[in-house]
């Protein structure tokens, strides 16, 4: 019988792909390419590997591109029904799974797992099934499939049922919830999630903290079916006691690092130099800077960062007029009301600080909300202090990027709840992200640090931050899956 299998030996699956299309006024499609670890990883394996990236069409431009047959070699965009996608992405992935793993619920009133939740869960299932079917169609016999993130937790199990010959890996870019928080999910849903993930041959996380949380969930929630054992020095294993395939799932860690070569080159290009000049003007002569760069994401804790800055101005009035908080809060997930409200709150608190403390020659908070990568790099280069204070974060690459491009050394004020803390904590000034008074104290300590110590720490931070560059991070996962 002729094989109905596809031709690709390596496949990547993620909700957001490497390219996105926008329809122009004249009806033509404009393609915009993204960056990030997966893009570098796939370019590192070269064109001969015949890799395929399966992703979702996200906006009207993407859907139009699929319909017109416009696309890139090596990318397959899935035109999943827009409502199904919205329910899966906004409803389940970003409003439930993201909230569970980042512990974002205000629990007296939420979550409420009602009939509407069940309806959206069906969409999440259908959306995962669409990915599994596309991967099953495209993968060559025995191919390696690297599934990404919380959007696609069910794909490994669904794909294994369709194609038991494949090697299936899943990588979580987020934290994983502690077992008591994960238990909030309805019993059948959390079982479906675990079974979906554990359909993989190998699961990987950004730090051991998140990997261990996952293993705790598997072991404690379903001990009849899953047993956790050490597999090697660098990995653990979940044995499947019910005889279902695979017989075991390996669990490992790959701490994505910053791309030093790219960042150092990119941050000295002309557009970045221009933005440095403009930023210096906004900041004012001779002032220190506390810089933050984030998506306006609930877990990033931008508001408490500003409250800590205000506390600093109260506790240490000697810093007034001598420091500026440069905050870049770029739009994210604006389909969700809670993100729009949060964005408005960031703006409100910044305005409030500026009107209470500002003077004719000094704007205490310089807030920019329009995404501009060159300006972010400019801010990284001139930062005296970088504030990275998330409530909870898978890794946080800003914490890793700033020390790499900093011109004169930068003190990193880092939340102990960021994944990056595992590697950078020793040379950062650490903070409890909820403690605004403590964060103000940390900002003062950071601003007052002597240049020699600051430079030494920055050097060590940059070395730790670049230990696993994106291309190697990707190859390590692939090799571990193929081993
Ligand atoms: O930070 C975790 C993560 O899944 C990243 O991998 C990804 O960049 C982002 O969250 C997803 O964001 P969005 O909803 O904008 O695609």
Short mmCIF file of C-alpha atoms in Angstrom, two decimals, residues 141-478:
data_model
loop_
_atom_site.label_atom_id
_atom_site.label_comp_id
_atom_site.label_asym_id
_atom_site.label_seq_id
_atom_site.Cartn_x
_atom_site.Cartn_y
_atom_site.Cartn_z
CA UNK A 141 7.64 8.19 8.72
CA UNK A 142 9.42 8.51 12.08
CA UNK A 143 9.67 12.33 11.87
CA UNK A 144 10.35 14.54 14.90
CA UNK A 145 7.60 16.95 15.89
CA UNK A 146 8.22 19.81 18.30
CA UNK A 147 4.94 21.16 19.67
CA UNK A 148 5.03 24.54 21.43
CA UNK A 149 3.27 25.89 24.44
CA UNK A 150 -0.01 25.91 26.37
CA UNK A 151 -2.09 26.55 23.25
CA UNK A 152 -1.34 23.04 22.03
CA UNK A 153 -1.36 20.85 25.15
CA UNK A 154 -3.65 18.25 23.63
CA UNK A 155 -1.70 17.87 20.39
CA UNK A 156 0.84 15.25 21.60
CA UNK A 157 -1.89 12.80 22.67
CA UNK A 158 -4.07 13.42 19.60
CA UNK A 159 -1.11 13.13 17.25
CA UNK A 160 0.15 9.92 18.84
CA UNK A 161 -3.24 8.31 18.23
CA UNK A 162 -3.00 9.28 14.55
CA UNK A 163 0.70 8.59 14.04
CA UNK A 164 2.32 6.29 16.62
CA UNK A 165 5.52 6.21 14.52
CA UNK A 166 6.42 9.86 15.23
CA UNK A 167 8.74 11.24 17.89
CA UNK A 168 6.74 13.87 19.66
CA UNK A 169 8.14 16.61 21.89
CA UNK A 170 6.35 19.45 23.66
CA UNK A 171 7.97 22.63 24.98
CA UNK A 172 6.32 24.89 27.59
CA UNK A 173 7.34 28.55 27.32
CA UNK A 174 5.36 29.41 30.44
CA UNK A 175 5.64 28.40 34.07
CA UNK A 176 3.63 25.35 35.14
CA UNK A 177 1.12 25.79 37.96
CA UNK A 178 1.78 24.34 41.41
CA UNK A 179 -0.37 21.29 42.05
CA UNK A 180 -2.86 23.04 44.38
CA UNK A 181 -3.51 25.74 41.81
CA UNK A 182 -3.75 23.23 38.95
CA UNK A 183 -6.38 21.37 40.99
CA UNK A 184 -8.76 24.32 40.42
CA UNK A 185 -9.42 22.98 36.93
CA UNK A 186 -12.35 20.55 36.67
CA UNK A 187 -11.13 16.97 37.21
CA UNK A 188 -11.86 15.75 33.69
CA UNK A 189 -10.22 18.82 32.13
CA UNK A 190 -7.00 18.55 34.09
CA UNK A 191 -6.87 14.82 33.29
CA UNK A 192 -7.35 15.61 29.60
CA UNK A 193 -4.55 18.17 29.76
CA UNK A 194 -2.14 15.79 31.47
CA UNK A 195 -3.02 12.96 29.09
CA UNK A 196 -2.58 15.30 26.12
CA UNK A 197 0.87 16.42 27.27
CA UNK A 198 1.91 12.91 28.27
CA UNK A 199 1.16 11.65 24.78
CA UNK A 200 4.61 13.12 24.04
CA UNK A 201 7.86 11.16 24.13
CA UNK A 202 9.51 14.13 25.74
CA UNK A 203 8.34 17.26 27.52
CA UNK A 204 10.61 20.22 28.11
CA UNK A 205 10.43 23.34 30.26
CA UNK A 206 12.47 26.51 30.71
CA UNK A 207 13.55 25.74 34.30
CA UNK A 208 13.45 22.83 36.74
CA UNK A 209 11.01 24.78 38.86
CA UNK A 210 8.34 24.50 36.16
CA UNK A 211 9.29 20.94 35.18
CA UNK A 212 9.01 19.83 38.80
CA UNK A 213 5.61 21.50 39.13
CA UNK A 214 4.41 19.53 36.12
CA UNK A 215 5.80 16.27 37.53
CA UNK A 216 4.09 16.95 40.86
CA UNK A 217 0.77 17.41 39.03
CA UNK A 218 1.21 14.15 37.12
CA UNK A 219 2.24 12.16 40.19
CA UNK A 220 -0.28 13.58 42.65
CA UNK A 221 -3.34 13.92 40.49
CA UNK A 222 -3.25 10.53 38.81
CA UNK A 223 -0.95 8.16 40.76
CA UNK A 224 -2.75 5.11 39.38
CA UNK A 225 -1.62 6.02 35.88
CA UNK A 226 1.58 8.01 36.22
CA UNK A 227 4.72 7.37 38.23
CA UNK A 228 7.65 9.81 38.26
CA UNK A 229 11.16 8.33 38.31
CA UNK A 230 14.63 9.79 37.70
CA UNK A 231 15.71 8.99 34.14
CA UNK A 232 19.23 10.41 34.07
CA UNK A 233 21.15 13.23 35.64
CA UNK A 234 19.51 15.68 33.27
CA UNK A 235 16.01 14.31 32.96
CA UNK A 236 13.16 12.69 34.79
CA UNK A 237 10.64 10.25 33.45
CA UNK A 238 6.90 9.73 33.82
CA UNK A 239 6.07 6.04 33.48
CA UNK A 240 2.64 5.23 32.08
CA UNK A 241 1.29 2.50 34.37
CA UNK A 242 -1.86 1.80 32.37
CA UNK A 243 -0.01 0.34 29.41
CA UNK A 244 -0.99 3.22 27.10
CA UNK A 245 1.59 4.48 24.59
CA UNK A 246 4.14 5.88 25.01
CA UNK A 247 5.42 3.65 27.81
CA UNK A 248 7.11 6.65 29.34
CA UNK A 249 7.59 10.37 28.79
CA UNK A 250 10.95 11.98 29.48
CA UNK A 251 10.97 15.43 31.07
CA UNK A 252 13.91 17.81 30.63
CA UNK A 253 14.89 21.46 30.80
CA UNK A 254 16.35 23.88 28.25
CA UNK A 255 16.91 27.40 29.58
CA UNK A 256 16.59 29.58 26.49
CA UNK A 257 19.32 32.23 26.46
CA UNK A 258 19.80 35.54 24.70
CA UNK A 259 21.22 35.73 21.19
CA UNK A 260 24.39 37.74 21.92
CA UNK A 261 25.68 37.96 18.39
CA UNK A 262 22.42 39.25 16.97
CA UNK A 263 21.73 41.66 19.84
CA UNK A 264 25.20 43.20 19.88
CA UNK A 265 25.15 43.82 16.15
CA UNK A 266 21.53 44.99 15.97
CA UNK A 267 21.88 47.35 18.91
CA UNK A 268 24.60 49.35 17.12
CA UNK A 269 22.67 49.99 13.94
CA UNK A 270 21.82 53.54 12.91
CA UNK A 271 18.14 53.46 13.94
CA UNK A 272 19.12 52.47 17.48
CA UNK A 273 21.72 55.27 17.68
CA UNK A 274 19.02 57.73 16.57
CA UNK A 275 16.69 56.54 19.28
CA UNK A 276 19.39 56.85 21.91
CA UNK A 277 19.70 60.53 21.04
CA UNK A 278 15.92 61.01 21.22
CA UNK A 279 15.63 59.12 24.51
CA UNK A 280 18.48 61.09 26.09
CA UNK A 281 16.57 64.23 25.23
CA UNK A 282 13.38 62.92 26.85
CA UNK A 283 15.25 61.81 29.96
CA UNK A 284 17.26 64.98 30.44
CA UNK A 285 20.95 65.65 30.99
CA UNK A 286 22.78 63.70 33.69
CA UNK A 287 19.81 61.73 35.00
CA UNK A 288 19.81 58.04 35.94
CA UNK A 289 17.37 55.67 34.30
CA UNK A 290 15.27 52.78 35.56
CA UNK A 291 14.22 50.97 32.39
CA UNK A 292 11.57 48.35 31.83
CA UNK A 293 10.44 46.83 28.53
CA UNK A 294 7.46 44.49 28.45
CA UNK A 295 4.40 43.45 26.58
CA UNK A 296 1.53 44.94 28.59
CA UNK A 297 0.90 41.56 30.08
CA UNK A 298 -0.89 41.01 33.39
CA UNK A 299 1.94 38.86 34.72
CA UNK A 300 4.62 41.50 34.07
CA UNK A 301 3.60 43.58 37.10
CA UNK A 302 4.11 46.97 35.47
CA UNK A 303 1.72 48.77 37.83
CA UNK A 304 3.46 47.59 41.03
CA UNK A 305 6.76 48.54 39.38
CA UNK A 306 5.47 52.11 39.06
CA UNK A 307 4.12 52.09 42.61
CA UNK A 308 7.58 51.00 43.79
CA UNK A 309 9.12 53.86 41.83
CA UNK A 310 6.71 56.29 43.50
CA UNK A 311 7.66 54.80 46.88
CA UNK A 312 11.31 55.37 46.01
CA UNK A 313 10.60 59.06 45.34
CA UNK A 314 8.87 59.26 48.75
CA UNK A 315 11.47 57.32 50.72
CA UNK A 316 14.46 58.91 48.98
CA UNK A 317 13.51 62.39 47.86
CA UNK A 318 17.17 62.91 46.96
CA UNK A 319 16.41 60.98 43.74
CA UNK A 320 13.73 63.44 42.63
CA UNK A 321 14.77 65.17 39.41
CA UNK A 322 17.80 62.86 39.26
CA UNK A 323 16.12 59.72 37.95
CA UNK A 324 13.58 58.81 35.25
CA UNK A 325 11.54 55.63 35.00
CA UNK A 326 11.56 54.70 31.31
CA UNK A 327 8.71 52.23 30.83
CA UNK A 328 7.91 50.62 27.49
CA UNK A 329 4.63 48.75 27.72
CA UNK A 330 3.76 47.37 24.31
CA UNK A 331 0.25 46.23 23.34
CA UNK A 332 -0.67 42.61 23.96
CA UNK A 333 -3.87 40.56 23.67
CA UNK A 334 -6.08 43.58 23.24
CA UNK A 335 -9.07 41.38 22.40
CA UNK A 336 -9.35 40.67 26.12
CA UNK A 337 -11.07 43.34 28.26
CA UNK A 338 -8.85 42.61 31.25
CA UNK A 339 -5.75 43.42 29.17
CA UNK A 340 -7.31 46.65 27.92
CA UNK A 341 -8.17 47.63 31.50
CA UNK A 342 -4.67 46.79 32.65
CA UNK A 343 -3.18 48.90 29.84
CA UNK A 344 -5.38 51.82 30.94
CA UNK A 345 -4.26 51.36 34.55
CA UNK A 346 -0.58 51.47 33.53
CA UNK A 347 -1.25 54.76 31.74
CA UNK A 348 -3.27 56.14 34.67
CA UNK A 349 -0.60 55.38 37.28
CA UNK A 350 2.14 56.86 35.07
CA UNK A 351 0.07 60.05 34.59
CA UNK A 352 -0.68 60.22 38.28
CA UNK A 353 3.03 60.01 39.21
CA UNK A 354 3.92 62.61 36.59
CA UNK A 355 1.27 65.05 37.78
CA UNK A 356 2.09 64.58 41.49
CA UNK A 357 5.90 64.62 41.30
CA UNK A 358 6.83 66.15 37.94
CA UNK A 359 8.47 69.57 37.69
CA UNK A 360 8.82 71.89 34.69
CA UNK A 361 12.11 70.27 33.68
CA UNK A 362 11.50 66.70 34.84
CA UNK A 363 9.03 64.04 33.74
CA UNK A 364 9.42 61.23 36.30
CA UNK A 365 7.88 58.49 34.12
CA UNK A 366 8.50 58.31 30.39
CA UNK A 367 5.96 55.80 29.13
CA UNK A 368 5.82 54.53 25.54
CA UNK A 369 3.14 52.11 24.40
CA UNK A 370 3.92 51.75 20.69
CA UNK A 371 6.08 48.74 19.91
CA UNK A 372 9.51 49.79 18.63
CA UNK A 373 12.30 47.20 18.84
CA UNK A 374 15.06 49.71 17.96
CA UNK A 375 13.91 51.98 20.80
CA UNK A 376 13.86 49.01 23.21
CA UNK A 377 17.49 48.27 22.32
CA UNK A 378 18.36 51.94 22.80
CA UNK A 379 16.83 51.83 26.27
CA UNK A 380 18.71 48.60 27.08
CA UNK A 381 21.97 50.28 26.11
CA UNK A 382 21.55 53.32 28.29
CA UNK A 383 19.77 51.77 31.29
CA UNK A 384 21.38 52.25 34.71
CA UNK A 385 18.85 49.92 36.29
CA UNK A 386 16.61 47.36 34.58
CA UNK A 387 13.40 46.55 36.43
CA UNK A 388 12.11 43.03 35.70
CA UNK A 389 9.57 42.26 38.41
CA UNK A 390 7.00 39.78 37.02
CA UNK A 391 4.49 38.07 39.28
CA UNK A 392 5.49 34.87 37.51
CA UNK A 393 7.25 34.34 34.20
CA UNK A 394 8.44 31.32 32.21
CA UNK A 395 11.87 32.87 31.65
CA UNK A 396 11.83 36.62 30.82
CA UNK A 397 14.26 37.35 28.05
CA UNK A 398 14.47 41.09 28.80
CA UNK A 399 16.39 40.16 31.97
CA UNK A 400 18.85 38.29 29.75
CA UNK A 401 19.06 40.81 26.92
CA UNK A 402 19.79 43.99 28.90
CA UNK A 403 23.14 42.86 30.36
CA UNK A 404 24.27 41.73 26.90
CA UNK A 405 23.81 45.12 25.20
CA UNK A 406 24.31 47.49 28.13
CA UNK A 407 26.90 50.17 27.30
CA UNK A 408 28.24 50.86 30.76
CA UNK A 409 26.79 48.15 32.94
CA UNK A 410 23.29 47.96 34.31
CA UNK A 411 21.98 46.71 37.64
CA UNK A 412 19.27 44.10 37.20
CA UNK A 413 16.42 44.28 39.71
CA UNK A 414 14.87 40.87 39.23
CA UNK A 415 11.79 39.13 40.56
CA UNK A 416 12.50 35.82 42.22
CA UNK A 417 9.39 34.53 40.39
CA UNK A 418 10.94 34.89 36.92
CA UNK A 419 12.36 31.74 35.37
CA UNK A 420 15.54 33.72 34.62
CA UNK A 421 16.10 34.05 38.36
CA UNK A 422 17.46 30.49 38.48
CA UNK A 423 20.41 31.53 36.30
CA UNK A 424 20.74 35.26 37.06
CA UNK A 425 19.62 35.58 40.68
CA UNK A 426 23.10 35.65 42.16
CA UNK A 427 24.20 38.80 40.33
CA UNK A 428 20.84 40.58 40.37
CA UNK A 429 19.16 42.56 43.15
CA UNK A 430 16.23 40.28 43.90
CA UNK A 431 12.67 41.32 44.71
CA UNK A 432 9.41 39.84 45.87
CA UNK A 433 7.14 41.19 43.10
CA UNK A 434 4.23 41.88 45.47
CA UNK A 435 6.35 43.88 47.92
CA UNK A 436 6.29 47.46 46.68
CA UNK A 437 8.27 48.84 49.66
CA UNK A 438 10.88 46.11 49.21
CA UNK A 439 11.06 46.83 45.47
CA UNK A 440 11.58 50.55 46.21
CA UNK A 441 14.44 49.58 48.52
CA UNK A 442 15.93 47.39 45.78
CA UNK A 443 15.68 50.26 43.27
CA UNK A 444 17.54 52.53 45.68
CA UNK A 445 20.24 49.90 46.21
CA UNK A 446 20.55 49.45 42.45
CA UNK A 447 20.77 53.18 41.73
CA UNK A 448 23.40 53.61 44.43
CA UNK A 449 25.61 50.71 43.33
CA UNK A 450 29.18 51.69 42.52
CA UNK A 451 30.12 51.61 38.82
CA UNK A 452 32.85 48.99 39.36
CA UNK A 453 30.54 46.49 40.99
CA UNK A 454 27.80 47.23 38.50
CA UNK A 455 30.12 46.52 35.57
CA UNK A 456 31.43 43.30 37.15
CA UNK A 457 27.94 42.03 37.80
CA UNK A 458 26.82 42.93 34.29
CA UNK A 459 29.68 40.92 32.83
CA UNK A 460 28.70 37.85 34.83
CA UNK A 461 25.01 38.35 34.03
CA UNK A 462 25.77 38.57 30.31
CA UNK A 463 27.80 35.34 30.46
CA UNK A 464 24.99 33.48 32.26
CA UNK A 465 22.35 35.00 29.97
CA UNK A 466 24.04 33.76 26.80
CA UNK A 467 24.94 30.26 28.01
CA UNK A 468 22.35 28.64 25.72
CA UNK A 469 21.80 30.72 22.56
CA UNK A 470 18.51 30.15 20.70
CA UNK A 471 19.92 28.00 17.90
CA UNK A 472 21.62 25.66 20.38
CA UNK A 473 18.50 25.66 22.58
CA UNK A 474 16.50 24.36 19.64
CA UNK A 475 19.09 21.81 18.53
CA UNK A 476 19.44 20.45 22.07
CA UNK A 477 15.70 19.78 22.18
CA UNK A 478 15.74 18.13 18.80
#
